[in-house]
PDB file of N, CA and C in Angstrom:
ATOM      1  N   MET Q 254      92.460 110.078 142.725  1.00 46.00           N
ATOM      2  CA  MET Q 254      92.802 111.154 143.037  1.00 46.00           C
ATOM      3  C   MET Q 254      93.530 112.864 142.817  1.00 46.00           C
ATOM      4  N   GLY Q 255      95.057 112.775 142.169  1.00 50.00           N
ATOM      5  CA  GLY Q 255      95.524 113.534 141.449  1.00 50.00           C
ATOM      6  C   GLY Q 255      95.201 114.760 142.322  1.00 50.00           C
ATOM      7  N   GLN Q 256      94.963 115.767 141.181  1.00 53.00           N
ATOM      8  CA  GLN Q 256      95.017 116.649 141.660  1.00 53.00           C
ATOM      9  C   GLN Q 256      94.252 117.625 142.574  1.00 53.00           C
ATOM     10  N   LEU Q 257      93.139 116.524 142.522  1.00 56.00           N
ATOM     11  CA  LEU Q 257      92.148 117.520 143.537  1.00 56.00           C
ATOM     12  C   LEU Q 257      92.013 116.966 145.196  1.00 56.00           C
ATOM     13  N   THR Q 258      93.019 116.357 145.393  1.00 54.00           N
ATOM     14  CA  THR Q 258      93.487 116.135 146.551  1.00 54.00           C
ATOM     15  C   THR Q 258      93.251 117.413 147.469  1.00 54.00           C
ATOM     16  N   LYS Q 259      92.795 117.182 148.839  1.00 53.00           N
ATOM     17  CA  LYS Q 259      92.818 118.433 149.530  1.00 53.00           C
ATOM     18  C   LYS Q 259      93.347 118.804 150.646  1.00 53.00           C
ATOM     19  N   HIS Q 260      94.743 119.485 150.822  1.00 53.00           N
ATOM     20  CA  HIS Q 260      95.500 118.857 152.232  1.00 53.00           C
ATOM     21  C   HIS Q 260      94.379 120.511 153.090  1.00 53.00           C
ATOM     22  N   HIS Q 261      93.857 120.228 153.959  1.00 61.00           N
ATOM     23  CA  HIS Q 261      93.359 121.643 154.565  1.00 61.00           C
ATOM     24  C   HIS Q 261      92.735 122.240 154.244  1.00 61.00           C
ATOM     25  N   GLY Q 262      91.900 121.869 153.148  1.00 64.00           N
ATOM     26  CA  GLY Q 262      91.041 122.661 152.092  1.00 64.00           C
ATOM     27  C   GLY Q 262      91.742 123.371 151.133  1.00 64.00           C
ATOM     28  N   ILE Q 263      92.953 123.101 151.053  1.00 65.00           N
ATOM     29  CA  ILE Q 263      93.853 123.816 150.016  1.00 65.00           C
ATOM     30  C   ILE Q 263      94.005 122.336 148.790  1.00 65.00           C
ATOM     31  N   ILE Q 264      94.367 123.013 147.374  1.00 69.00           N
ATOM     32  CA  ILE Q 264      94.082 121.901 146.166  1.00 69.00           C
ATOM     33  C   ILE Q 264      95.373 121.369 145.906  1.00 69.00           C
ATOM     34  N   LYS Q 265      95.984 120.292 145.677  1.00 74.00           N
ATOM     35  CA  LYS Q 265      96.929 120.092 145.902  1.00 74.00           C
ATOM     36  C   LYS Q 265      97.817 120.826 144.756  1.00 74.00           C
ATOM     37  N   ALA Q 266      97.650 121.583 143.692  1.00 72.00           N
ATOM     38  CA  ALA Q 266      97.833 122.092 142.809  1.00 72.00           C
ATOM     39  C   ALA Q 266      98.449 123.054 143.571  1.00 72.00           C
ATOM     40  N   ASP Q 267      97.711 123.756 144.190  1.00 70.00           N
ATOM     41  CA  ASP Q 267      98.116 125.117 144.934  1.00 70.00           C
ATOM     42  C   ASP Q 267      99.500 124.831 145.855  1.00 70.00           C
ATOM     43  N   THR Q 268      98.741 123.471 146.243  1.00 71.00           N
ATOM     44  CA  THR Q 268     100.450 123.070 147.360  1.00 71.00           C
ATOM     45  C   THR Q 268     101.932 123.185 146.719  1.00 71.00           C
ATOM     46  N   CYS Q 269     101.518 122.894 145.497  1.00 74.00           N
ATOM     47  CA  CYS Q 269     103.046 122.842 144.834  1.00 74.00           C
ATOM     48  C   CYS Q 269     103.447 124.498 144.615  1.00 74.00           C
ATOM     49  N   ARG Q 270     102.836 124.895 144.462  1.00 70.00           N
ATOM     50  CA  ARG Q 270     102.936 126.300 143.804  1.00 70.00           C
ATOM     51  C   ARG Q 270     103.590 127.251 145.559  1.00 70.00           C
ATOM     52  N   GLY Q 271     103.401 126.138 146.401  1.00 71.00           N
ATOM     53  CA  GLY Q 271     103.863 126.909 147.932  1.00 71.00           C
ATOM     54  C   GLY Q 271     102.438 127.511 148.829  1.00 71.00           C
ATOM     55  N   ALA Q 272     100.682 127.020 148.333  1.00 69.00           N
ATOM     56  CA  ALA Q 272     100.281 127.683 149.335  1.00 69.00           C
ATOM     57  C   ALA Q 272     100.112 127.065 150.846  1.00 69.00           C
ATOM     58  N   ARG Q 273      99.822 127.215 151.649  1.00 69.00           N
ATOM     59  CA  ARG Q 273      99.587 126.811 152.774  1.00 69.00           C
ATOM     60  C   ARG Q 273      98.200 127.103 153.577  1.00 69.00           C
ATOM     61  N   PRO Q 274      97.951 126.673 154.695  1.00 70.00           N
ATOM     62  CA  PRO Q 274      96.827 126.847 155.218  1.00 70.00           C
ATOM     63  C   PRO Q 274      96.783 128.708 155.811  1.00 70.00           C
ATOM     64  N   GLY Q 275      95.191 128.795 155.642  1.00 67.00           N
ATOM     65  CA  GLY Q 275      95.847 130.090 155.802  1.00 67.00           C
ATOM     66  C   GLY Q 275      96.444 131.447 154.749  1.00 67.00           C
ATOM     67  N   LEU Q 276      96.962 130.703 154.220  1.00 67.00           N
ATOM     68  CA  LEU Q 276      96.997 131.837 153.070  1.00 67.00           C
ATOM     69  C   LEU Q 276      96.025 131.797 151.334  1.00 67.00           C
ATOM     70  N   LEU Q 277      95.541 132.848 151.125  1.00 69.00           N
ATOM     71  CA  LEU Q 277      94.871 132.728 150.380  1.00 69.00           C
ATOM     72  C   LEU Q 277      95.489 133.420 149.002  1.00 69.00           C
ATOM     73  N   PRO Q 278      95.606 132.664 147.717  1.00 71.00           N
ATOM     74  CA  PRO Q 278      95.859 133.083 146.804  1.00 71.00           C
ATOM     75  C   PRO Q 278      96.151 134.504 146.229  1.00 71.00           C
ATOM     76  N   THR Q 279      96.634 135.144 145.408  1.00 76.00           N
ATOM     77  CA  THR Q 279      96.607 136.452 145.249  1.00 76.00           C
ATOM     78  C   THR Q 279      95.936 136.590 143.403  1.00 76.00           C
ATOM     79  N   SER Q 280      96.320 135.627 143.502  1.00 75.00           N
ATOM     80  CA  SER Q 280      95.635 135.489 141.389  1.00 75.00           C
ATOM     81  C   SER Q 280      95.356 133.810 141.202  1.00 75.00           C
ATOM     82  N   GLY Q 281      94.750 133.444 140.026  1.00 74.00           N
ATOM     83  CA  GLY Q 281      94.165 132.813 140.042  1.00 74.00           C
ATOM     84  C   GLY Q 281      92.955 132.365 140.314  1.00 74.00           C
ATOM     85  N   PRO Q 282      92.584 130.856 139.651  1.00 75.00           N
ATOM     86  CA  PRO Q 282      91.139 130.699 139.822  1.00 75.00           C
ATOM     87  C   PRO Q 282      90.201 130.962 141.225  1.00 75.00           C
ATOM     88  N   ASN Q 283      91.871 130.568 142.226  1.00 73.00           N
ATOM     89  CA  ASN Q 283      91.094 130.580 143.423  1.00 73.00           C
ATOM     90  C   ASN Q 283      91.628 131.425 144.188  1.00 73.00           C
ATOM     91  N   LYS Q 284      91.672 133.114 143.466  1.00 80.00           N
ATOM     92  CA  LYS Q 284      91.860 134.246 144.194  1.00 80.00           C
ATOM     93  C   LYS Q 284      90.311 134.533 144.769  1.00 80.00           C
ATOM     94  N   PRO Q 285      90.047 135.159 146.124  1.00 81.00           N
ATOM     95  CA  PRO Q 285      88.636 135.697 146.021  1.00 81.00           C
ATOM     96  C   PRO Q 285      88.522 136.963 145.586  1.00 81.00           C
ATOM     97  N   ILE Q 286      87.161 136.980 144.811  1.00 86.00           N
ATOM     98  CA  ILE Q 286      86.662 137.921 144.710  1.00 86.00           C
ATOM     99  C   ILE Q 286      86.745 139.495 145.214  1.00 86.00           C
ATOM    100  N   SER Q 287      87.198 140.590 144.563  1.00 89.00           N
ATOM    101  CA  SER Q 287      86.416 141.757 145.351  1.00 89.00           C
ATOM    102  C   SER Q 287      85.046 142.050 145.578  1.00 89.00           C
ATOM    103  N   LYS Q 288      85.156 142.992 146.525  1.00 92.00           N
ATOM    104  CA  LYS Q 288      83.775 142.961 147.015  1.00 92.00           C
ATOM    105  C   LYS Q 288      83.039 143.944 145.583  1.00 92.00           C
ATOM    106  N   LYS Q 289      83.430 145.098 145.096  1.00 94.00           N
ATOM    107  CA  LYS Q 289      83.460 145.599 143.854  1.00 94.00           C
ATOM    108  C   LYS Q 289      83.111 144.504 142.488  1.00 94.00           C
ATOM    109  N   LYS Q 290      83.957 143.648 142.218  1.00 93.00           N
ATOM    110  CA  LYS Q 290      83.412 142.754 141.610  1.00 93.00           C
ATOM    111  C   LYS Q 290      81.770 141.824 141.430  1.00 93.00           C
ATOM    112  N   LEU Q 291      81.900 141.790 142.907  1.00 92.00           N
ATOM    113  CA  LEU Q 291      80.926 140.649 143.938  1.00 92.00           C
ATOM    114  C   LEU Q 291      79.719 141.227 143.329  1.00 92.00           C
ATOM    115  N   ARG Q 292      79.534 142.950 143.395  1.00 95.00           N
ATOM    116  CA  ARG Q 292      78.488 143.671 143.309  1.00 95.00           C
ATOM    117  C   ARG Q 292      77.941 143.610 141.985  1.00 95.00           C
ATOM    118  N   LYS Q 293      78.560 143.726 141.250  1.00 95.00           N
ATOM    119  CA  LYS Q 293      78.473 143.832 139.400  1.00 95.00           C
ATOM    120  C   LYS Q 293      78.127 142.372 138.917  1.00 95.00           C
ATOM    121  N   LEU Q 294      78.355 141.693 139.612  1.00 94.00           N
ATOM    122  CA  LEU Q 294      78.175 140.060 139.241  1.00 94.00           C
ATOM    123  C   LEU Q 294      76.707 139.926 140.131  1.00 94.00           C
ATOM    124  N   GLU Q 295      76.552 140.508 141.166  1.00 95.00           N
ATOM    125  CA  GLU Q 295      74.743 140.029 141.076  1.00 95.00           C
ATOM    126  C   GLU Q 295      74.014 141.181 140.643  1.00 95.00           C
ATOM    127  N   ARG Q 296      74.378 142.089 140.283  1.00 96.00           N
ATOM    128  CA  ARG Q 296      73.456 142.925 139.139  1.00 96.00           C
ATOM    129  C   ARG Q 296      73.688 142.346 138.420  1.00 96.00           C
ATOM    130  N   LYS Q 297      74.479 142.198 137.450  1.00 96.00           N
ATOM    131  CA  LYS Q 297      74.534 141.523 136.435  1.00 96.00           C
ATOM    132  C   LYS Q 297      73.778 140.020 136.184  1.00 96.00           C
ATOM    133  N   MET Q 298      73.841 138.901 137.224  1.00 95.00           N
ATOM    134  CA  MET Q 298      73.036 137.783 137.494  1.00 95.00           C
ATOM    135  C   MET Q 298      71.046 138.411 137.704  1.00 95.00           C
ATOM    136  N   GLY Q 299      71.173 139.392 138.136  1.00 94.00           N
ATOM    137  CA  GLY Q 299      69.969 140.147 138.495  1.00 94.00           C
ATOM    138  C   GLY Q 299      69.052 140.374 137.066  1.00 94.00           C
ATOM    139  N   TYR Q 300      69.802 141.143 136.647  1.00 95.00           N
ATOM    140  CA  TYR Q 300      69.414 141.375 135.001  1.00 95.00           C
ATOM    141  C   TYR Q 300      68.950 139.957 134.286  1.00 95.00           C
ATOM    142  N   ALA Q 301      69.750 138.888 134.353  1.00 94.00           N
ATOM    143  CA  ALA Q 301      69.616 137.915 133.570  1.00 94.00           C
ATOM    144  C   ALA Q 301      68.424 137.254 134.064  1.00 94.00           C
ATOM    145  N   LEU Q 302      67.804 136.912 135.304  1.00 93.00           N
ATOM    146  CA  LEU Q 302      66.876 136.368 135.619  1.00 93.00           C
ATOM    147  C   LEU Q 302      65.433 137.026 135.504  1.00 93.00           C
ATOM    148  N   LYS Q 303      65.664 138.432 135.436  1.00 92.00           N
ATOM    149  CA  LYS Q 303      64.861 139.016 134.683  1.00 92.00           C
ATOM    150  C   LYS Q 303      64.622 139.036 133.189  1.00 92.00           C
ATOM    151  N   ARG Q 304      65.760 138.846 132.478  1.00 92.00           N
ATOM    152  CA  ARG Q 304      65.428 138.616 131.315  1.00 92.00           C
ATOM    153  C   ARG Q 304      64.687 137.333 130.994  1.00 92.00           C
ATOM    154  N   LYS Q 305      65.021 136.209 132.157  1.00 91.00           N
ATOM    155  CA  LYS Q 305      64.269 134.627 131.868  1.00 91.00           C
ATOM    156  C   LYS Q 305      63.270 134.744 132.614  1.00 91.00           C
ATOM    157  N   MET Q 306      62.807 135.557 132.938  1.00 89.00           N
ATOM    158  CA  MET Q 306      61.538 135.689 133.776  1.00 89.00           C
ATOM    159  C   MET Q 306      60.364 136.192 132.766  1.00 89.00           C
ATOM    160  N   GLU Q 307      61.067 137.036 131.655  1.00 88.00           N
ATOM    161  CA  GLU Q 307      60.572 137.795 130.799  1.00 88.00           C
ATOM    162  C   GLU Q 307      60.417 136.997 129.400  1.00 88.00           C
ATOM    163  N   ARG Q 308      61.139 135.995 129.381  1.00 89.00           N
ATOM    164  CA  ARG Q 308      61.199 135.001 127.931  1.00 89.00           C
ATOM    165  C   ARG Q 308      60.106 133.743 128.490  1.00 89.00           C
ATOM    166  N   GLU Q 309      60.056 133.532 129.834  1.00 87.00           N
ATOM    167  CA  GLU Q 309      58.765 132.894 130.456  1.00 87.00           C
ATOM    168  C   GLU Q 309      57.712 133.710 130.449  1.00 87.00           C
ATOM    169  N   GLY Q 310      57.376 134.808 130.065  1.00 83.00           N
ATOM    170  CA  GLY Q 310      56.233 134.891 130.541  1.00 83.00           C
ATOM    171  C   GLY Q 310      55.571 135.868 131.669  1.00 83.00           C
ATOM    172  N   GLU Q 311      56.635 135.286 132.604  1.00 65.00           N
ATOM    173  CA  GLU Q 311      56.158 135.800 134.026  1.00 65.00           C
ATOM    174  C   GLU Q 311      57.041 137.284 134.169  1.00 65.00           C
ATOM    175  N   VAL Q 312      55.942 138.202 134.148  1.00 62.00           N
ATOM    176  CA  VAL Q 312      56.299 139.568 134.257  1.00 62.00           C
ATOM    177  C   VAL Q 312      56.099 140.097 135.828  1.00 62.00           C
ATOM    178  N   GLU Q 313      56.955 141.116 136.263  1.00 61.00           N
ATOM    179  CA  GLU Q 313      57.005 141.405 137.440  1.00 61.00           C
ATOM    180  C   GLU Q 313      55.956 142.790 137.780  1.00 61.00           C
ATOM    181  N   MET Q 314      55.301 143.334 138.665  1.00 59.00           N
ATOM    182  CA  MET Q 314      54.125 143.884 138.435  1.00 59.00           C
ATOM    183  C   MET Q 314      54.602 145.127 139.393  1.00 59.00           C
ATOM    184  N   LYS Q 315      54.223 146.077 138.266  1.00 64.00           N
ATOM    185  CA  LYS Q 315      55.275 147.498 138.779  1.00 64.00           C
ATOM    186  C   LYS Q 315      53.448 148.305 139.035  1.00 64.00           C
ATOM    187  N   ASP Q 316      53.993 149.314 139.772  1.00 61.00           N
ATOM    188  CA  ASP Q 316      52.603 150.307 140.668  1.00 61.00           C
ATOM    189  C   ASP Q 316      52.535 150.818 139.154  1.00 61.00           C
ATOM    190  N   PHE Q 317      51.423 150.565 138.641  1.00 60.00           N
ATOM    191  CA  PHE Q 317      50.781 151.455 137.919  1.00 60.00           C
ATOM    192  C   PHE Q 317      48.897 151.939 138.267  1.00 60.00           C
ATOM    193  N   GLU Q 318      48.751 153.034 137.329  1.00 63.00           N
ATOM    194  CA  GLU Q 318      47.438 153.790 137.359  1.00 63.00           C
ATOM    195  C   GLU Q 318      46.531 153.604 136.625  1.00 63.00           C
ATOM    196  N   LEU Q 319      45.344 152.799 136.737  1.00 58.00           N
ATOM    197  CA  LEU Q 319      44.491 152.910 135.926  1.00 58.00           C
ATOM    198  C   LEU Q 319      43.779 154.177 135.688  1.00 58.00           C
ATOM    199  N   ARG Q 320      43.065 154.404 134.144  1.00 62.00           N
ATOM    200  CA  ARG Q 320      42.518 155.294 133.768  1.00 62.00           C
ATOM    201  C   ARG Q 320      40.994 155.490 133.109  1.00 62.00           C
ATOM    202  N   GLY Q 321      40.433 155.979 133.218  1.00 65.00           N
ATOM    203  CA  GLY Q 321      39.135 156.039 132.466  1.00 65.00           C
ATOM    204  C   GLY Q 321      38.174 155.597 133.592  1.00 65.00           C
ATOM    205  N   GLU Q 322      37.194 154.904 132.184  1.00 66.00           N
ATOM    206  CA  GLU Q 322      36.071 154.120 133.135  1.00 66.00           C
ATOM    207  C   GLU Q 322      36.221 152.872 133.407  1.00 66.00           C
ATOM    208  N   ASN Q 323      36.994 151.874 133.268  1.00 70.00           N
ATOM    209  CA  ASN Q 323      37.705 150.876 133.162  1.00 70.00           C
ATOM    210  C   ASN Q 323      38.219 150.802 134.862  1.00 70.00           C
ATOM    211  N   ALA Q 324      38.659 151.740 134.758  1.00 68.00           N
ATOM    212  CA  ALA Q 324      39.467 152.473 135.939  1.00 68.00           C
ATOM    213  C   ALA Q 324      38.519 152.142 137.335  1.00 68.00           C
ATOM    214  N   GLU Q 325      37.698 152.727 137.108  1.00 71.00           N
ATOM    215  CA  GLU Q 325      36.547 153.149 138.199  1.00 71.00           C
ATOM    216  C   GLU Q 325      35.661 151.780 138.764  1.00 71.00           C
ATOM    217  N   LYS Q 326      35.866 150.921 137.406  1.00 73.00           N
ATOM    218  CA  LYS Q 326      35.413 149.927 138.278  1.00 73.00           C
ATOM    219  C   LYS Q 326      35.610 148.890 138.133  1.00 73.00           C
ATOM    220  N   GLN Q 327      37.350 148.763 137.768  1.00 73.00           N
ATOM    221  CA  GLN Q 327      38.326 148.413 138.394  1.00 73.00           C
ATOM    222  C   GLN Q 327      38.651 148.224 139.775  1.00 73.00           C
ATOM    223  N   ARG Q 328      38.596 149.277 140.690  1.00 72.00           N
ATOM    224  CA  ARG Q 328      38.529 149.705 142.104  1.00 72.00           C
ATOM    225  C   ARG Q 328      37.659 149.677 142.570  1.00 72.00           C
ATOM    226  N   LYS Q 329      36.812 149.363 141.965  1.00 75.00           N
ATOM    227  CA  LYS Q 329      35.243 148.974 142.588  1.00 75.00           C
ATOM    228  C   LYS Q 329      35.000 147.600 143.121  1.00 75.00           C
ATOM    229  N   GLU Q 330      35.466 146.656 142.284  1.00 75.00           N
ATOM    230  CA  GLU Q 330      35.817 145.569 142.452  1.00 75.00           C
ATOM    231  C   GLU Q 330      36.603 145.371 143.090  1.00 75.00           C
ATOM    232  N   GLU Q 331      37.693 145.824 143.235  1.00 75.00           N
ATOM    233  CA  GLU Q 331      39.363 146.168 144.325  1.00 75.00           C
ATOM    234  C   GLU Q 331      38.400 146.087 145.706  1.00 75.00           C
ATOM    235  N   GLU Q 332      37.705 147.236 145.902  1.00 75.00           N
ATOM    236  CA  GLU Q 332      37.409 147.733 146.993  1.00 75.00           C
ATOM    237  C   GLU Q 332      36.272 146.587 147.735  1.00 75.00           C
ATOM    238  N   MET Q 333      35.353 145.939 146.522  1.00 72.00           N
ATOM    239  CA  MET Q 333      34.497 144.748 147.028  1.00 72.00           C
ATOM    240  C   MET Q 333      35.527 143.512 147.851  1.00 72.00           C
ATOM    241  N   GLU Q 334      36.225 142.934 146.602  1.00 69.00           N
ATOM    242  CA  GLU Q 334      36.723 142.007 147.019  1.00 69.00           C
ATOM    243  C   GLU Q 334      37.274 142.180 148.507  1.00 69.00           C
ATOM    244  N   MET Q 335      38.217 143.255 148.635  1.00 66.00           N
ATOM    245  CA  MET Q 335      38.870 143.601 150.117  1.00 66.00           C
ATOM    246  C   MET Q 335      37.641 143.378 151.103  1.00 66.00           C
ATOM    247  N   ASP Q 336      36.347 144.199 151.023  1.00 65.00           N
ATOM    248  CA  ASP Q 336      35.201 144.024 152.381  1.00 65.00           C
ATOM    249  C   ASP Q 336      34.850 142.616 152.567  1.00 65.00           C
ATOM    250  N   VAL Q 337      34.895 141.970 151.851  1.00 60.00           N
ATOM    251  CA  VAL Q 337      34.396 140.176 151.264  1.00 60.00           C
ATOM    252  C   VAL Q 337      35.179 139.404 152.712  1.00 60.00           C
ATOM    253  N   GLU Q 338      37.287 139.564 152.292  1.00 56.00           N
ATOM    254  CA  GLU Q 338      37.904 139.186 153.015  1.00 56.00           C
ATOM    255  C   GLU Q 338      37.990 139.634 154.229  1.00 56.00           C
TER     256      GLU Q 338
END
């Protein structure tokens, strides 16, 4: 039990410091994250996921344009596939 006991959603260690239900801490590990900091963290997590996907070999497809003779063949094949479906 010890310090992990909760009283109405408040950790016992926080109640020793005077925390009560309805009052949120303004400092320490239990304080809420600001909206700006949350956006930054989400952006960093997104970049980390992209790096992980690149390491694993999964690459996100981006819009690109084929050029040359191969491009014409590719377009025709894609059109034929679309017609079949």
